[in-house]
Coordinates of C-alpha atoms in Angstrom, one line a residue:
X20 CA 203.4 117.0 285.8
X21 CA 207.1 117.3 285.2
X22 CA 208.6 120.4 283.6
X23 CA 210.1 120.0 280.2
X24 CA 213.7 119.9 279.8
X25 CA 215.8 122.7 278.4
X26 CA 217.8 122.6 275.3
X27 CA 221.3 121.7 276.2
X28 CA 224.1 123.7 274.3
X29 CA 226.7 121.8 272.3
X30 CA 229.8 123.2 270.5
X31 CA 229.1 121.2 267.2
X32 CA 227.3 118.3 265.7
X33 CA 229.4 115.3 266.1
X34 CA 231.4 114.3 262.8
X35 CA 231.4 110.5 263.7
X36 CA 228.3 109.0 265.0
X37 CA 229.2 105.3 265.0
X38 CA 232.1 103.4 266.6
X39 CA 232.0 99.6 266.1
X40 CA 232.9 97.0 268.7
X41 CA 233.2 93.4 268.0
X42 CA 230.8 92.0 265.3
X43 CA 227.5 90.7 266.4
X44 CA 227.5 92.1 270.0
X45 CA 223.9 92.6 270.2
X46 CA 222.1 95.9 270.9
X47 CA 224.3 99.0 270.3
X48 CA 224.9 101.5 273.1
X49 CA 223.2 104.9 272.2
X50 CA 224.8 108.1 273.5
X51 CA 222.9 111.3 273.1
X52 CA 224.6 114.3 271.7
X53 CA 224.6 116.1 275.0
X54 CA 226.2 112.9 276.7
X55 CA 229.0 113.2 274.2
X56 CA 229.3 116.8 274.9
X57 CA 229.5 116.2 278.7
X58 CA 232.2 113.7 278.2
X59 CA 234.2 116.2 275.8
X60 CA 233.8 119.0 278.3
X61 CA 234.7 117.2 281.5
X62 CA 237.3 114.5 280.2
X63 CA 238.9 115.9 277.1
X64 CA 238.6 119.8 278.1
X65 CA 239.3 118.9 281.7
X66 CA 236.7 121.5 282.7
X67 CA 235.2 121.7 286.2
X68 CA 231.5 120.4 286.2
X69 CA 230.2 123.9 287.3
X70 CA 232.0 125.6 284.4
X71 CA 230.8 122.8 281.9
X72 CA 227.3 123.1 283.2
X73 CA 227.2 126.9 282.5
X74 CA 228.8 126.3 278.9
X75 CA 226.0 123.7 278.3
X76 CA 223.3 126.2 279.7
X77 CA 222.1 123.6 282.5
X78 CA 222.6 123.2 286.2
X79 CA 225.5 121.5 287.7
X80 CA 223.3 118.6 288.9
X81 CA 221.9 118.2 285.4
X82 CA 225.4 118.1 284.1
X83 CA 226.5 115.5 286.5
X84 CA 223.7 113.1 285.7
X85 CA 224.2 113.5 282.1
X86 CA 227.9 112.9 282.6
X87 CA 227.4 109.9 284.7
X88 CA 225.0 108.3 282.3
X89 CA 227.4 109.1 279.5
X90 CA 230.3 107.3 281.3
X91 CA 228.4 104.3 282.3
X92 CA 227.1 103.8 278.8
X93 CA 230.8 104.2 277.4
X94 CA 232.1 101.7 280.1
X95 CA 229.4 99.2 279.2
X96 CA 230.2 99.5 275.4
X97 CA 234.0 99.3 275.9
X98 CA 233.8 96.3 278.3
X99 CA 231.3 94.4 276.3
X100 CA 232.7 95.2 272.9
X101 CA 229.4 96.9 272.0
X102 CA 228.9 99.4 269.1
X103 CA 228.4 103.0 270.2
X104 CA 225.9 105.1 268.3
X105 CA 225.6 108.9 268.9
X106 CA 222.1 109.9 268.0
X107 CA 219.3 112.1 269.5
X108 CA 218.9 114.3 272.4
X109 CA 217.7 117.8 273.4
X110 CA 220.2 120.2 272.3
X111 CA 221.0 123.2 270.2
X112 CA 224.3 123.9 268.4
X113 CA 225.9 126.9 269.9
X114 CA 229.1 128.9 269.2
X115 CA 230.8 127.9 272.4
X116 CA 234.1 129.6 271.7
X117 CA 234.9 133.0 272.5
X118 CA 238.4 134.9 272.4
X119 CA 238.9 134.3 276.1
X120 CA 237.9 130.6 276.4
X121 CA 238.3 128.7 273.2
X122 CA 237.9 125.0 273.6
X123 CA 240.1 122.4 272.1
X124 CA 237.6 121.0 269.9
X125 CA 237.1 124.3 268.0
X126 CA 240.9 124.8 268.0
X127 CA 241.4 121.5 266.3
X128 CA 238.4 122.2 263.9
X129 CA 239.9 125.6 262.9
X130 CA 243.7 125.7 262.6
X131 CA 245.6 128.6 263.7
X132 CA 245.9 131.4 261.1
X133 CA 249.9 130.9 261.0
X134 CA 249.6 127.2 260.3
X135 CA 251.0 126.3 256.9
X136 CA 253.2 129.3 256.5
X137 CA 256.7 128.7 255.4
X138 CA 259.0 128.8 258.4
X139 CA 262.1 129.3 256.4
X140 CA 261.4 132.7 255.2

């Protein structure tokens, strides 16, 4: 009997869960939340796989399998004009940012404290 999978840590719930391709393109492609997180960490944050795996609380091999699955699904959707749905998975939302290694996602979500100040003062 296989061991149950651990919950994967993700930075936040996705704010957008549907991306539409051409109309009437058949069955949509579904990415799990942890697949989206793996794409974000590897491709947007440009994080090495071992660091990203640590951030998600999983092994490097598991991270690599999740990432490859996410990339394959994304490529399929883009080349075939399919809708992408982000739904499901085995994850827990975790505060991934700390003062030493904030991620870009959180930095964009929470603007810097000095943003909006009048620069002419």
